[in-house]
Amino acid sequence: MAKKNEKSILNLSKILNFILIVAVVLIIGTVVFFLVHLGVNAKKALRDAKNVVIALSTTDIEMYAKDKTVYDPLAKDGLEDGVEEAVDKLMSPMGDYSITSYSYKRHEVTGLDYRWGRYIVTYKKKGDAIRWDVDYLLHIYSFDESDDIVN
């Protein structure tokens, strides 16, 4: 009788080990998939933001001939009237963008924020140094004033 009990305990431990191994493999696989997916979409967002900067540069050349620029510091998105339509003729951006800084001396965009879904791409240019940052927004918490109970 003891051998049968030992055999069932061994079978149970083998089953538990198998379930544990499968769970660990699934968790690791999910994390790897998420990270790869995150990286692929980050590269898509970066590529589209770079295309927006190129389209803005092309549009700025056209507007320079009219003695204008693509930048309007008074506009919420920093875009002069008609710039978004001109960029849309050159490309179809996946996200929204705004010009954050512009060099009137060099007639070029020196700062841009681009948002696609949860990705934010930031472009900064100082002289010949160019920096691109790609960030992913992760919602952590919402606070509603009605949730606050004051005694």
GROMACS .gro file of N, CA, C and O in nm, residues 60-138:
model
  316
   60ASP      N    1   0.787   7.449  -4.498
   60ASP     CA    2   0.849   7.575  -4.458
   60ASP      C    3   0.919   7.640  -4.576
   60ASP      O    4   0.919   7.763  -4.589
   61ILE      N    5   0.980   7.559  -4.663
   61ILE     CA    6   1.045   7.614  -4.783
   61ILE      C    7   0.942   7.680  -4.873
   61ILE      O    8   0.964   7.790  -4.925
   62GLU      N    9   0.826   7.615  -4.887
   62GLU     CA   10   0.719   7.673  -4.969
   62GLU      C   11   0.667   7.803  -4.906
   62GLU      O   12   0.639   7.900  -4.977
   63MET      N   13   0.656   7.805  -4.775
   63MET     CA   14   0.602   7.924  -4.708
   63MET      C   15   0.705   8.037  -4.703
   63MET      O   16   0.667   8.154  -4.697
   64TYR      N   17   0.832   8.003  -4.707
   64TYR     CA   18   0.937   8.105  -4.709
   64TYR      C   19   0.924   8.192  -4.834
   64TYR      O   20   0.949   8.313  -4.829
   65ALA      N   21   0.883   8.129  -4.943
   65ALA     CA   22   0.863   8.204  -5.067
   65ALA      C   23   0.750   8.306  -5.053
   65ALA      O   24   0.748   8.409  -5.122
   66LYS      N   25   0.657   8.279  -4.960
   66LYS     CA   26   0.545   8.371  -4.933
   66LYS      C   27   0.576   8.465  -4.816
   66LYS      O   28   0.487   8.533  -4.767
   67ASP      N   29   0.701   8.463  -4.769
   67ASP     CA   30   0.747   8.543  -4.656
   67ASP      C   31   0.674   8.503  -4.527
   67ASP      O   32   0.638   8.589  -4.446
   68LYS      N   33   0.652   8.373  -4.509
   68LYS     CA   34   0.589   8.318  -4.389
   68LYS      C   35   0.672   8.201  -4.338
   68LYS      O   36   0.768   8.159  -4.401
   69THR      N   37   0.633   8.147  -4.223
   69THR     CA   38   0.694   8.027  -4.170
   69THR      C   39   0.585   7.929  -4.128
   69THR      O   40   0.467   7.965  -4.124
   70VAL      N   41   0.624   7.805  -4.096
   70VAL     CA   42   0.527   7.705  -4.050
   70VAL      C   43   0.490   7.727  -3.904
   70VAL      O   44   0.392   7.672  -3.855
   71TYR      N   45   0.567   7.809  -3.834
   71TYR     CA   46   0.550   7.826  -3.689
   71TYR      C   47   0.468   7.950  -3.655
   71TYR      O   48   0.492   8.059  -3.706
   72ASP      N   49   0.370   7.930  -3.570
   72ASP     CA   50   0.291   8.039  -3.514
   72ASP      C   51   0.294   8.025  -3.362
   72ASP      O   52   0.228   7.937  -3.306
   73PRO      N   53   0.373   8.108  -3.293
   73PRO     CA   54   0.387   8.092  -3.148
   73PRO      C   55   0.258   8.117  -3.071
   73PRO      O   56   0.245   8.074  -2.957
   74LEU      N   57   0.160   8.181  -3.132
   74LEU     CA   58   0.034   8.209  -3.065
   74LEU      C   59  -0.067   8.094  -3.077
   74LEU      O   60  -0.163   8.088  -3.002
   75ALA      N   61  -0.045   8.006  -3.172
   75ALA     CA   62  -0.135   7.893  -3.192
   75ALA      C   63  -0.106   7.785  -3.088
   75ALA      O   64   0.008   7.765  -3.046
   76LYS      N   65  -0.210   7.713  -3.048
   76LYS     CA   66  -0.196   7.608  -2.946
   76LYS      C   67  -0.098   7.500  -2.990
   76LYS      O   68  -0.017   7.452  -2.911
   77ASP      N   69  -0.106   7.460  -3.116
   77ASP     CA   70  -0.018   7.355  -3.167
   77ASP      C   71   0.107   7.410  -3.236
   77ASP      O   72   0.190   7.334  -3.285
   78GLY      N   73   0.122   7.542  -3.237
   78GLY     CA   74   0.240   7.604  -3.295
   78GLY      C   75   0.240   7.607  -3.446
   78GLY      O   76   0.341   7.643  -3.508
   79LEU      N   77   0.130   7.571  -3.509
   79LEU     CA   78   0.123   7.564  -3.655
   79LEU      C   79   0.054   7.686  -3.713
   79LEU      O   80  -0.053   7.726  -3.666
   80GLU      N   81   0.114   7.742  -3.815
   80GLU     CA   82   0.053   7.852  -3.890
   80GLU      C   83  -0.067   7.797  -3.967
   80GLU      O   84  -0.073   7.678  -3.998
   81ASP      N   85  -0.162   7.882  -3.997
   81ASP     CA   86  -0.281   7.840  -4.073
   81ASP      C   87  -0.239   7.779  -4.207
   81ASP      O   88  -0.155   7.835  -4.278
   82GLY      N   89  -0.297   7.666  -4.241
   82GLY     CA   90  -0.271   7.600  -4.368
   82GLY      C   91  -0.155   7.502  -4.366
   82GLY      O   92  -0.137   7.426  -4.462
   83VAL      N   93  -0.078   7.500  -4.259
   83VAL     CA   94   0.039   7.411  -4.254
   83VAL      C   95  -0.004   7.265  -4.243
   83VAL      O   96   0.051   7.178  -4.310
   84GLU      N   97  -0.103   7.239  -4.159
   84GLU     CA   98  -0.148   7.100  -4.141
   84GLU      C   99  -0.200   7.041  -4.272
   84GLU      O  100  -0.172   6.926  -4.304
   85GLU      N  101  -0.272   7.121  -4.348
   85GLU     CA  102  -0.323   7.074  -4.476
   85GLU      C  103  -0.209   7.049  -4.574
   85GLU      O  104  -0.212   6.951  -4.651
   86ALA      N  105  -0.108   7.134  -4.572
   86ALA     CA  106   0.007   7.117  -4.661
   86ALA      C  107   0.085   6.991  -4.625
   86ALA      O  108   0.130   6.917  -4.713
   87VAL      N  109   0.099   6.964  -4.496
   87VAL     CA  110   0.168   6.842  -4.452
   87VAL      C  111   0.087   6.719  -4.490
   87VAL      O  112   0.142   6.618  -4.534
   88ASP      N  113  -0.046   6.728  -4.477
   88ASP     CA  114  -0.133   6.616  -4.513
   88ASP      C  115  -0.123   6.582  -4.662
   88ASP      O  116  -0.144   6.468  -4.702
   89LYS      N  117  -0.093   6.682  -4.746
   89LYS     CA  118  -0.074   6.655  -4.890
   89LYS      C  119   0.054   6.575  -4.914
   89LYS      O  120   0.061   6.496  -5.007
   90LEU      N  121   0.155   6.597  -4.829
   90LEU     CA  122   0.283   6.528  -4.845
   90LEU      C  123   0.284   6.390  -4.781
   90LEU      O  124   0.351   6.299  -4.829
   91MET      N  125   0.212   6.375  -4.671
   91MET     CA  126   0.210   6.247  -4.599
   91MET      C  127   0.083   6.240  -4.515
   91MET      O  128   0.016   6.339  -4.495
   92SER      N  129   0.052   6.122  -4.467
   92SER     CA  130  -0.063   6.104  -4.377
   92SER      C  131  -0.011   6.064  -4.240
   92SER      O  132   0.014   5.945  -4.216
   93PRO      N  133   0.006   6.161  -4.150
   93PRO     CA  134   0.058   6.126  -4.018
   93PRO      C  135  -0.038   6.036  -3.941
   93PRO      O  136  -0.160   6.053  -3.950
   94MET      N  137   0.017   5.942  -3.866
   94MET     CA  138  -0.065   5.851  -3.785
   94MET      C  139  -0.114   5.921  -3.658
   94MET      O  140  -0.216   5.883  -3.603
   95GLY      N  141  -0.040   6.023  -3.612
   95GLY     CA  142  -0.073   6.087  -3.485
   95GLY      C  143  -0.085   6.237  -3.499
   95GLY      O  144  -0.095   6.292  -3.608
   96ASP      N  145  -0.084   6.304  -3.384
   96ASP     CA  146  -0.094   6.449  -3.377
   96ASP      C  147   0.042   6.507  -3.343
   96ASP      O  148   0.120   6.445  -3.271
   97TYR      N  149   0.069   6.627  -3.389
   97TYR     CA  150   0.197   6.689  -3.366
   97TYR      C  151   0.181   6.838  -3.338
   97TYR      O  152   0.081   6.899  -3.374
   98SER      N  153   0.280   6.893  -3.270
   98SER     CA  154   0.283   7.036  -3.245
   98SER      C  155   0.428   7.082  -3.245
   98SER      O  156   0.516   7.011  -3.199
   99ILE      N  157   0.449   7.202  -3.298
   99ILE     CA  158   0.583   7.260  -3.300
   99ILE      C  159   0.604   7.330  -3.166
   99ILE      O  160   0.522   7.412  -3.125
  100THR      N  161   0.714   7.296  -3.100
  100THR     CA  162   0.742   7.358  -2.970
  100THR      C  163   0.848   7.468  -2.980
  100THR      O  164   0.852   7.554  -2.893
  101SER      N  165   0.932   7.464  -3.082
  101SER     CA  166   1.029   7.572  -3.102
  101SER      C  167   1.070   7.579  -3.250
  101SER      O  168   1.061   7.480  -3.323
  102TYR      N  169   1.113   7.699  -3.287
  102TYR     CA  170   1.147   7.725  -3.428
  102TYR      C  171   1.260   7.826  -3.433
  102TYR      O  172   1.264   7.921  -3.355
  103SER      N  173   1.354   7.808  -3.525
  103SER     CA  174   1.465   7.902  -3.544
  103SER      C  175   1.432   7.991  -3.665
  103SER      O  176   1.433   7.944  -3.778
  104TYR      N  177   1.403   8.117  -3.636
  104TYR     CA  178   1.377   8.211  -3.745
  104TYR      C  179   1.504   8.241  -3.823
  104TYR      O  180   1.499   8.270  -3.942
  105LYS      N  181   1.618   8.234  -3.754
  105LYS     CA  182   1.745   8.262  -3.820
  105LYS      C  183   1.777   8.156  -3.925
  105LYS      O  184   1.819   8.188  -4.037
  106ARG      N  185   1.757   8.028  -3.890
  106ARG     CA  186   1.790   7.918  -3.982
  106ARG      C  187   1.667   7.868  -4.059
  106ARG      O  188   1.681   7.780  -4.144
  107HIS      N  189   1.549   7.920  -4.028
  107HIS     CA  190   1.424   7.878  -4.091
  107HIS      C  191   1.407   7.726  -4.082
  107HIS      O  192   1.393   7.656  -4.183
  108GLU      N  193   1.405   7.676  -3.957
  108GLU     CA  194   1.387   7.532  -3.937
  108GLU      C  195   1.318   7.505  -3.804
  108GLU      O  196   1.331   7.582  -3.708
  109VAL      N  197   1.248   7.394  -3.801
  109VAL     CA  198   1.183   7.349  -3.679
  109VAL      C  199   1.291   7.295  -3.586
  109VAL      O  200   1.371   7.210  -3.625
  110THR      N  201   1.295   7.345  -3.463
  110THR     CA  202   1.396   7.299  -3.367
  110THR      C  203   1.335   7.222  -3.251
  110THR      O  204   1.408   7.169  -3.167
  111GLY      N  205   1.204   7.214  -3.247
  111GLY     CA  206   1.137   7.137  -3.142
  111GLY      C  207   1.001   7.090  -3.188
  111GLY      O  208   0.926   7.166  -3.251
  112LEU      N  209   0.969   6.965  -3.160
  112LEU     CA  210   0.840   6.909  -3.204
  112LEU      C  211   0.798   6.801  -3.105
  112LEU      O  212   0.882   6.723  -3.058
  113ASP      N  213   0.671   6.798  -3.074
  113ASP     CA  214   0.611   6.688  -2.997
  113ASP      C  215   0.515   6.615  -3.089
  113ASP      O  216   0.433   6.678  -3.155
  114TYR      N  217   0.528   6.484  -3.092
  114TYR     CA  218   0.444   6.400  -3.177
  114TYR      C  219   0.379   6.294  -3.089
  114TYR      O  220   0.448   6.229  -3.010
  115ARG      N  221   0.249   6.279  -3.099
  115ARG     CA  222   0.178   6.181  -3.016
  115ARG      C  223   0.098   6.086  -3.104
  115ARG      O  224   0.017   6.129  -3.185
  116TRP      N  225   0.124   5.958  -3.083
  116TRP     CA  226   0.049   5.853  -3.153
  116TRP      C  227   0.009   5.749  -3.049
  116TRP      O  228   0.094   5.681  -2.993
  117GLY      N  229  -0.120   5.744  -3.021
  117GLY     CA  230  -0.167   5.652  -2.918
  117GLY      C  231  -0.104   5.687  -2.784
  117GLY      O  232  -0.114   5.799  -2.736
  118ARG      N  233  -0.036   5.590  -2.724
  118ARG     CA  234   0.031   5.612  -2.596
  118ARG      C  235   0.178   5.651  -2.612
  118ARG      O  236   0.250   5.668  -2.515
  119TYR      N  237   0.222   5.667  -2.736
  119TYR     CA  238   0.361   5.702  -2.762
  119TYR      C  239   0.375   5.853  -2.780
  119TYR      O  240   0.294   5.915  -2.848
  120ILE      N  241   0.479   5.909  -2.722
  120ILE     CA  242   0.511   6.050  -2.741
  120ILE      C  243   0.656   6.057  -2.789
  120ILE      O  244   0.746   6.005  -2.724
  121VAL      N  245   0.674   6.120  -2.905
  121VAL     CA  246   0.808   6.139  -2.960
  121VAL      C  247   0.841   6.286  -2.948
  121VAL      O  248   0.763   6.372  -2.989
  122THR      N  249   0.958   6.314  -2.892
  122THR     CA  250   1.003   6.452  -2.874
  122THR      C  251   1.127   6.473  -2.960
  122THR      O  252   1.222   6.395  -2.954
  123TYR      N  253   1.123   6.579  -3.041
  123TYR     CA  254   1.234   6.616  -3.129
  123TYR      C  255   1.292   6.748  -3.080
  123TYR      O  256   1.219   6.844  -3.056
  124LYS      N  257   1.424   6.750  -3.063
  124LYS     CA  258   1.493   6.874  -3.023
  124LYS      C  259   1.619   6.888  -3.108
  124LYS      O  260   1.693   6.792  -3.125
  125LYS      N  261   1.640   7.010  -3.157
  125LYS     CA  262   1.759   7.036  -3.238
  125LYS      C  263   1.827   7.161  -3.185
  125LYS      O  264   1.765   7.266  -3.173
  126LYS      N  265   1.954   7.146  -3.150
  126LYS     CA  266   2.037   7.258  -3.106
  126LYS      C  267   2.159   7.262  -3.194
  126LYS      O  268   2.246   7.175  -3.184
  127GLY      N  269   2.165   7.358  -3.284
  127GLY     CA  270   2.276   7.363  -3.379
  127GLY      C  271   2.269   7.243  -3.471
  127GLY      O  272   2.171   7.222  -3.541
  128ASP      N  273   2.374   7.160  -3.469
  128ASP     CA  274   2.373   7.039  -3.550
  128ASP      C  275   2.337   6.915  -3.468
  128ASP      O  276   2.326   6.805  -3.524
  129ALA      N  277   2.321   6.931  -3.337
  129ALA     CA  278   2.287   6.818  -3.250
  129ALA      C  279   2.136   6.795  -3.251
  129ALA      O  280   2.058   6.885  -3.222
  130ILE      N  281   2.098   6.675  -3.288
  130ILE     CA  282   1.957   6.638  -3.295
  130ILE      C  283   1.931   6.527  -3.194
  130ILE      O  284   2.007   6.432  -3.183
  131ARG      N  285   1.820   6.540  -3.120
  131ARG     CA  286   1.784   6.439  -3.020
  131ARG      C  287   1.638   6.398  -3.039
  131ARG      O  288   1.549   6.482  -3.050
  132TRP      N  289   1.616   6.268  -3.043
  132TRP     CA  290   1.482   6.210  -3.052
  132TRP      C  291   1.459   6.127  -2.926
  132TRP      O  292   1.540   6.043  -2.892
  133ASP      N  293   1.349   6.151  -2.858
  133ASP     CA  294   1.309   6.071  -2.742
  133ASP      C  295   1.173   6.010  -2.769
  133ASP      O  296   1.080   6.081  -2.810
  134VAL      N  297   1.161   5.880  -2.744
  134VAL     CA  298   1.032   5.811  -2.759
  134VAL      C  299   0.992   5.761  -2.621
  134VAL      O  300   1.065   5.687  -2.557
  135ASP      N  301   0.875   5.804  -2.576
  135ASP     CA  302   0.823   5.765  -2.445
  135ASP      C  303   0.689   5.696  -2.462
  135ASP      O  304   0.614   5.721  -2.557
  136TYR      N  305   0.659   5.609  -2.366
  136TYR     CA  306   0.532   5.538  -2.363
  136TYR      C  307   0.457   5.581  -2.238
  136TYR      O  308   0.510   5.575  -2.128
  137LEU      N  309   0.333   5.628  -2.256
  137LEU     CA  310   0.252   5.672  -2.144
  137LEU      C  311   0.179   5.553  -2.083
  137LEU      O  312   0.114   5.476  -2.152
  138LEU      N  313   0.190   5.541  -1.953
  138LEU     CA  314   0.123   5.434  -1.881
  138LEU      C  315   0.038   5.497  -1.773
  138LEU      O  316   0.090   5.560  -1.681
   0.00000   0.00000   0.00000
